[in-house]
Coordinates of C-alpha atoms in Angstrom, one line a residue:
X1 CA -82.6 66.9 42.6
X2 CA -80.0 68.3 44.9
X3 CA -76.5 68.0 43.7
X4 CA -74.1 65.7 45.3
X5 CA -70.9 67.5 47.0
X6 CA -68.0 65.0 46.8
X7 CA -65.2 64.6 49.4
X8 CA -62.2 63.3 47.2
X9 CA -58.8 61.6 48.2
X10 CA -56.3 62.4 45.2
X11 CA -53.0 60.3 45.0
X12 CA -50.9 63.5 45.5
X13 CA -49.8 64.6 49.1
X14 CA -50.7 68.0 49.7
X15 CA -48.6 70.7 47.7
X16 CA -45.2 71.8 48.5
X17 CA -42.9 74.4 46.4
X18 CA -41.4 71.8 45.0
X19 CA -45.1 69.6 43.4
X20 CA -45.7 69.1 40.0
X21 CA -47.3 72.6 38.8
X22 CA -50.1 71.0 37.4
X23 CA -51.0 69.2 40.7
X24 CA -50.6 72.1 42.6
X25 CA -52.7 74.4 40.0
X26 CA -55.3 71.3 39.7
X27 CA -55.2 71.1 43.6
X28 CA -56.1 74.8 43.9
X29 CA -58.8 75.1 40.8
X30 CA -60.4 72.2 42.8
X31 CA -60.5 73.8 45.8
X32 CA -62.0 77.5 44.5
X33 CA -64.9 75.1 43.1
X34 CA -68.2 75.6 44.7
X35 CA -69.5 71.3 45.5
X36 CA -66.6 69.5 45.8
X37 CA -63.9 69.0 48.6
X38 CA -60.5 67.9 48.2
X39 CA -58.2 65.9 50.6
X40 CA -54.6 65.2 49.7
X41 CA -53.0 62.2 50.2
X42 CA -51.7 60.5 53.4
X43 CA -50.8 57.0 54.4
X44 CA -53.9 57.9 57.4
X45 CA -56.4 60.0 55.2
X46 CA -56.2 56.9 52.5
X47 CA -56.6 53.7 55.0
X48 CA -58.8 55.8 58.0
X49 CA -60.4 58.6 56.4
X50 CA -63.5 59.8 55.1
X51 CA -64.1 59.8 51.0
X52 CA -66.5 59.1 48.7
X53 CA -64.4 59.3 45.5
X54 CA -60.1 58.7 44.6
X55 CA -58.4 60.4 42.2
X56 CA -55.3 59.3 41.2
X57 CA -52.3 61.0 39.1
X58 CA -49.1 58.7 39.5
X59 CA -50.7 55.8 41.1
X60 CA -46.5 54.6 41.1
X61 CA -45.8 57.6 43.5
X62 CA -48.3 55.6 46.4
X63 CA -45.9 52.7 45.7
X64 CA -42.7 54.7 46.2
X65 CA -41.2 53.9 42.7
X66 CA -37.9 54.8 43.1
X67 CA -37.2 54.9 46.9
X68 CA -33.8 53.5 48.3
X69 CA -34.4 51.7 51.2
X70 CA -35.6 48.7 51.0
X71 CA -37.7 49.1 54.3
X72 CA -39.4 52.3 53.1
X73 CA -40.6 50.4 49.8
X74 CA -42.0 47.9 51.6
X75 CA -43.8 49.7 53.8
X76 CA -45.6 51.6 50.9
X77 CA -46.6 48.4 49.1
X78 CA -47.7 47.3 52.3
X79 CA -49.9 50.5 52.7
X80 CA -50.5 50.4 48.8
X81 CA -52.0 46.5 49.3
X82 CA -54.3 48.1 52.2
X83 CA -56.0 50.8 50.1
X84 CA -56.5 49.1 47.3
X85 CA -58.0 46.2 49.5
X86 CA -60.2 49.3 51.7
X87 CA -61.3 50.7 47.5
X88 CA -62.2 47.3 46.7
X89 CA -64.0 46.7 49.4
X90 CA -66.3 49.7 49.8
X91 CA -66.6 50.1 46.2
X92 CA -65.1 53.3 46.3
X93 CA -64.7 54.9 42.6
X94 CA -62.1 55.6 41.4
X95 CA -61.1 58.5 38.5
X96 CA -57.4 58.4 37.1
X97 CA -56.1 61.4 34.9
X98 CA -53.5 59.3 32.1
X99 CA -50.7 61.2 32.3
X100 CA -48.2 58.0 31.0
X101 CA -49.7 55.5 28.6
X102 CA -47.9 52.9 29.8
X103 CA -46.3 51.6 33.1
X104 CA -43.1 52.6 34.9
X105 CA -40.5 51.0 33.0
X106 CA -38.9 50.4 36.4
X107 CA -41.9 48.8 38.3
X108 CA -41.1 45.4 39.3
X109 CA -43.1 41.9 39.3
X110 CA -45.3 43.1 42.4
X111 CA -45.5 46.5 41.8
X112 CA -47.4 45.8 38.5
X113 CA -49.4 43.7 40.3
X114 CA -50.6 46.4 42.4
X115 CA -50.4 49.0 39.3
X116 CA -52.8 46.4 37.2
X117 CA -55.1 46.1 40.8
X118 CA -55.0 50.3 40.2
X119 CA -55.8 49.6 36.4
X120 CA -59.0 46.8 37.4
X121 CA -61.0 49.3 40.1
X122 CA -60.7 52.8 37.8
X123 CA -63.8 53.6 36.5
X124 CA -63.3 56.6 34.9
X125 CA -60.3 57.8 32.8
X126 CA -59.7 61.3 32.2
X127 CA -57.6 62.0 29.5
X128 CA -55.3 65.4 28.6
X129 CA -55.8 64.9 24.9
X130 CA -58.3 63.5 23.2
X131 CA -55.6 61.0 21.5
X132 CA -55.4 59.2 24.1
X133 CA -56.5 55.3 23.9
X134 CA -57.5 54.1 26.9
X135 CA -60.2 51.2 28.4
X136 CA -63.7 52.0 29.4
X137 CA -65.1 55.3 29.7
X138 CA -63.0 58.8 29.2
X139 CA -63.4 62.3 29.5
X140 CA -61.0 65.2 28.1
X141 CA -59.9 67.7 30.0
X142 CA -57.0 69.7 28.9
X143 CA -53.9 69.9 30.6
X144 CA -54.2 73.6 32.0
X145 CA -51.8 76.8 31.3
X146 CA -49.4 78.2 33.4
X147 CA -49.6 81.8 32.7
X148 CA -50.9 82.1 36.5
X149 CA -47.9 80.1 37.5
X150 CA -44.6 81.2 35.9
X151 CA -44.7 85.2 37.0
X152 CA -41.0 85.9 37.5
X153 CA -39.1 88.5 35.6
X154 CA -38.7 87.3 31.9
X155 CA -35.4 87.8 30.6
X156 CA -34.9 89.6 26.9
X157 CA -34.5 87.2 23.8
X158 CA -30.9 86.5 23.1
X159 CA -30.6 86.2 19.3
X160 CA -29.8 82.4 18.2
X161 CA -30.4 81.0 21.5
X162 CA -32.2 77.4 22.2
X163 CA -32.8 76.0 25.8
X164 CA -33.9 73.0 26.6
X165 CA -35.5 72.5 30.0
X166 CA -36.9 69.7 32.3
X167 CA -35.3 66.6 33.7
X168 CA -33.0 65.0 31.6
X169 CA -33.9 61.6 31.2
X170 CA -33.1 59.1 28.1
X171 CA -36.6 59.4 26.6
X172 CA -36.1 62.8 25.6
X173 CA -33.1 62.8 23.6
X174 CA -31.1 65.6 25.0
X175 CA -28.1 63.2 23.5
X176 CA -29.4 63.6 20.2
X177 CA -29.8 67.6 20.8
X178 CA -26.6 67.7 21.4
X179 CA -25.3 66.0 18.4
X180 CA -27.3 67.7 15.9
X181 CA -26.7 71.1 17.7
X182 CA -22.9 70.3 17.0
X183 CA -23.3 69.9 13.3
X184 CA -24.3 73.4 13.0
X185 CA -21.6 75.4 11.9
X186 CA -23.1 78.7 12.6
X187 CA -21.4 80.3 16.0
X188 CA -24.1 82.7 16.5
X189 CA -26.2 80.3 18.1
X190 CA -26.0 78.9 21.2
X191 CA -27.8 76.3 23.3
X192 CA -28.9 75.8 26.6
X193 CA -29.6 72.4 28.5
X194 CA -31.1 72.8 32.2
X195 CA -32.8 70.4 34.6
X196 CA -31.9 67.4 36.6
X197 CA -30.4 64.6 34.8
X198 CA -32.1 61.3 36.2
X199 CA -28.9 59.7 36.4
X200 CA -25.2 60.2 36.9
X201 CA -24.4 58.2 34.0
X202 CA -26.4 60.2 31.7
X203 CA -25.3 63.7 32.7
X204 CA -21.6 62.2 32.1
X205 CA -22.9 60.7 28.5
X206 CA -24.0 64.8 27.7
X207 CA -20.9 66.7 29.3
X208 CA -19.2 64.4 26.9
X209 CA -20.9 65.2 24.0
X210 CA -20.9 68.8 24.6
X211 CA -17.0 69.2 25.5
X212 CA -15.4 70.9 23.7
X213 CA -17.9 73.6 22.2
X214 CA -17.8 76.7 23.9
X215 CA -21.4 77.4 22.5
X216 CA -23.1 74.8 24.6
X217 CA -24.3 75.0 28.2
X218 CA -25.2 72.7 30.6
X219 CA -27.0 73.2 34.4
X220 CA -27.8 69.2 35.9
X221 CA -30.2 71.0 38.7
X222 CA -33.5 71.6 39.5
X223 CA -34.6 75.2 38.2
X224 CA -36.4 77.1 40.2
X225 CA -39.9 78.6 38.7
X226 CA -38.0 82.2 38.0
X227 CA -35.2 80.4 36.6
X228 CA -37.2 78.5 34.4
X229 CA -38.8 81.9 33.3
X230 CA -35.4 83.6 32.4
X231 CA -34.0 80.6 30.8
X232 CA -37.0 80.1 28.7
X233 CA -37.7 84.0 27.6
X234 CA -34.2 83.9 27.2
X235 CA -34.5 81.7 24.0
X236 CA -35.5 82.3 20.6
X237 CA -36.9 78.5 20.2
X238 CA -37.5 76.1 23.3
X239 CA -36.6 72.4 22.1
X240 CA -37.6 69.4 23.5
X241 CA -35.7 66.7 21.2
X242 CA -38.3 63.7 22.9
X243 CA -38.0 60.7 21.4
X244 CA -41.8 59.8 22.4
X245 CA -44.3 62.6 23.5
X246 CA -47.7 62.2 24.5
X247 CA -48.9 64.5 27.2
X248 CA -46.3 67.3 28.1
X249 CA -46.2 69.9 30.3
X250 CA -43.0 72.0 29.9
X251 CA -44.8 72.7 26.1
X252 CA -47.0 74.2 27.4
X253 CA -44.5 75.6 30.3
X254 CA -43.3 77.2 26.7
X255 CA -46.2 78.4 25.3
X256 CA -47.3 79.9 28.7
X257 CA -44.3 82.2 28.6
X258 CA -44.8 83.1 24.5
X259 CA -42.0 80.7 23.4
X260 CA -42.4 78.8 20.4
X261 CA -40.8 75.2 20.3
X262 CA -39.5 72.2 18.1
X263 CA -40.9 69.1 19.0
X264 CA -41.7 65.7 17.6
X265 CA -44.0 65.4 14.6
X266 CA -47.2 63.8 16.5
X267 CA -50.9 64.0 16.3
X268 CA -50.8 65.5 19.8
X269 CA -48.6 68.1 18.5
X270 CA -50.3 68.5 15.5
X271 CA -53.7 69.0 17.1
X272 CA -51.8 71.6 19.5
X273 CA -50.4 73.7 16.5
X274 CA -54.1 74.0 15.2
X275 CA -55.1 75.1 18.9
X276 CA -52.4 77.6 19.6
X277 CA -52.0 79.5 16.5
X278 CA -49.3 79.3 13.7
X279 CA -46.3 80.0 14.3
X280 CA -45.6 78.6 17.8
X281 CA -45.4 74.7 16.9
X282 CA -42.9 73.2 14.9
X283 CA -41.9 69.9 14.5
X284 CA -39.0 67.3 13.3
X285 CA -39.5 63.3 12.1
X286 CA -37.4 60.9 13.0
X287 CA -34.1 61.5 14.8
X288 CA -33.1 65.7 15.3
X289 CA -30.9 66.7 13.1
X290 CA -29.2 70.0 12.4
X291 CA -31.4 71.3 9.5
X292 CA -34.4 70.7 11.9
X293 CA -33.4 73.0 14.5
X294 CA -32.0 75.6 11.6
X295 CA -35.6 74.9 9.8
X296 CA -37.5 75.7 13.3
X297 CA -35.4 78.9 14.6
X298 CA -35.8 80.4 10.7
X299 CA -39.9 79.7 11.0
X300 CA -40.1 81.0 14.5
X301 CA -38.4 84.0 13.5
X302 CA -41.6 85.1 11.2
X303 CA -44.3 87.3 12.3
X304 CA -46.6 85.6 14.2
X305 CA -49.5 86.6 17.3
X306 CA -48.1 88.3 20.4
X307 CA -48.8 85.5 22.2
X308 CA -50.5 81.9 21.4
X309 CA -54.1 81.4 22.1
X310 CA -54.6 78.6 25.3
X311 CA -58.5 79.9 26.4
X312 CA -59.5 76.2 26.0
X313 CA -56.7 75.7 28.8
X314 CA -57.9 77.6 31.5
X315 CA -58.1 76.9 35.2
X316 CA -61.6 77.6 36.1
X317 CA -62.8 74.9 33.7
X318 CA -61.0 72.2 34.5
X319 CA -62.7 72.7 38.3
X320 CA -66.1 71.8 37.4
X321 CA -65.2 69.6 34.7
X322 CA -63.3 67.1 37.1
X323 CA -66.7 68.1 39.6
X324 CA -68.9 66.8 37.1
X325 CA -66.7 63.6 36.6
X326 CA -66.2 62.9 40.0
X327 CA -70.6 63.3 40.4
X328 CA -70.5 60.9 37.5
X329 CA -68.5 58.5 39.0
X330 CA -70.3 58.7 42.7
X331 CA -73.7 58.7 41.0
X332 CA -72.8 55.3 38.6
X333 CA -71.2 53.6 41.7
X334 CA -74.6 54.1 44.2
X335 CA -76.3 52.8 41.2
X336 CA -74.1 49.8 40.6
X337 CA -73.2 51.3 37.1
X338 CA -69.4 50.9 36.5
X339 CA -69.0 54.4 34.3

């Protein structure tokens, strides 16, 4: 039976320096894979062009969450009304990868209307762990390394440093960081806090916290890839304080680089830790406190592998296995099989 060579529309517009890693690294897998062919996202390749399969990511970033003019948002629910009306139509399938396990919290009335219209026409879900509890069918594909990706000069370890990295936004606690960091009387360590806060108000809340202690640094900005390397192989333990954590990426950003980090005591993390190798994952319950992070930094500091063990993560892989789900999905939809 000769194998079916899917052209596929993902949600993501093609890759720029400044993309999501993991879309550009997915993009590019995708592309070095023999059978399928990829087309990024624009408002004519969606309503006039050629596809037999959509993928979607963030099927918020087709709406424009989080656009300022009012005319520009309505133009993209406009456009956003017009594809999903086109995918209904032709029966198109469609494949989502669950990065968030829930809605923007921001999305209005219509706007969930047109995210639940997203939610009605997928008929295959891939997921990055297999924790993940989702509607209809699902596959697993892990969320892929970035040893490929982060190549820039790595900075020596600075004894007692912690860095956080990534955007700053209320989920993830960088408050709390802050607070328990404080409580630790010990002036040999320091801590680092870099990324883009996602508001004003926020970044203000932080400095505020942090004045005052000469031991605490703070960047609001966007890190480039190498300065993500030499903040991150700068530090003795990478801590991401989340208060919720399902699929992340800068963990692995961490682990990538041979970091080990503190993060939240979850089954994700806890099937991670058995993944990676010991030594590389530890974990806090509840709100952070200061004898987590002393706890962490003295178990990090013990022997452990030169580097943590991510072969189920790699590139290659995760090519044909989103080939075989997009042939999956094609193949149930001639049928009139919803997979």
């Amino acid at each position: 039976m000769q194998q079916v060579h899917p052209r596929v529309l993902t949600s993501n517009p093609e890759p720029r320096s400044t993309t999501n890693p993991y879309i550009t690294m997915l993009t590019a897998a995708l592309r070095r894979t023999p059978g399928v062919e990829v087309v990024t996202f624009s408002p004519r390749a969606a309503l006039f062009g050629r596809y037999d399969v959509v993928h979607l990511h963030w099927p918020e970033t087709i709406l424009g969450l989080g656009g300022r003019r009012s005319s520009a948002r309505l133009a993209r629910w406009v456009l956003t009304a017009l594809l999903l009306a086109r995918l209904t139509l032709t029966r198109t399938p469609v494949v989502r990868t669950v990065h968030n396990v829930e809605h923007p919290a921001d999305a209005g009335p219509l706007q969930r209307l047109l995210l639940r219209w997203f939610d009605r026409l997928t008929t295959h879900r891939i997921l990055l762990n297999d924790r993940t509890e989702c509607p209809g069918p699902t596959t697993t594909i892990p969320h892929g390394h970035y040893r490929d990706w982060y190549t820039g000069p790595r900075s020596p370890v600075v004894p007692g440093r912690l860095q956080y990295v990534g955007l700053v936004r209320r989920y993830k606690g960088v408050e709390g960081l802050v607070e328990a960091f404080r409580s630790i009387v010990d002036d040999s360590l320091t801590l680092g806090i870099a990324g883009a806060a996602s508001a004003p108000e926020l970044a203000a809340t932080v400095s505020a916290l942090a004045d005052g202690d000469p031991r605490v640094t703070l960047r609001f900005d966007f890190l480039s890839d190498d300065e993500l390397v030499a903040a991150v192989t700068a530090a003795e333990l990478v801590v991401l304080p989340y208060r919720f954590m399902h699929n992340s990426g800068t963990v692995l950003a961490a682990l990538s680089l041979d970091r080990p980090v503190l993060v939240p005591d979850t089954a994700v993390n806890a099937d991670l830790a058995t993944e990676v190798g010991p030594g590389w994952i530890h974990t806090f319950t509840g709100d952070l406190t200061g004898p987590d992070i002393e706890a962490a930094l003295s178990a990090a500091r013990a022997p452990r592998a030169a580097s943590p063990d991510l072969g189920a993560r790699e590139w290659a892989d995760a090519g044909h296995a989103h080939l075989a789900i997009y042939r999956l999905a094609l193949s149930r939809a001639v049928s009139g099989v919803r997979t």
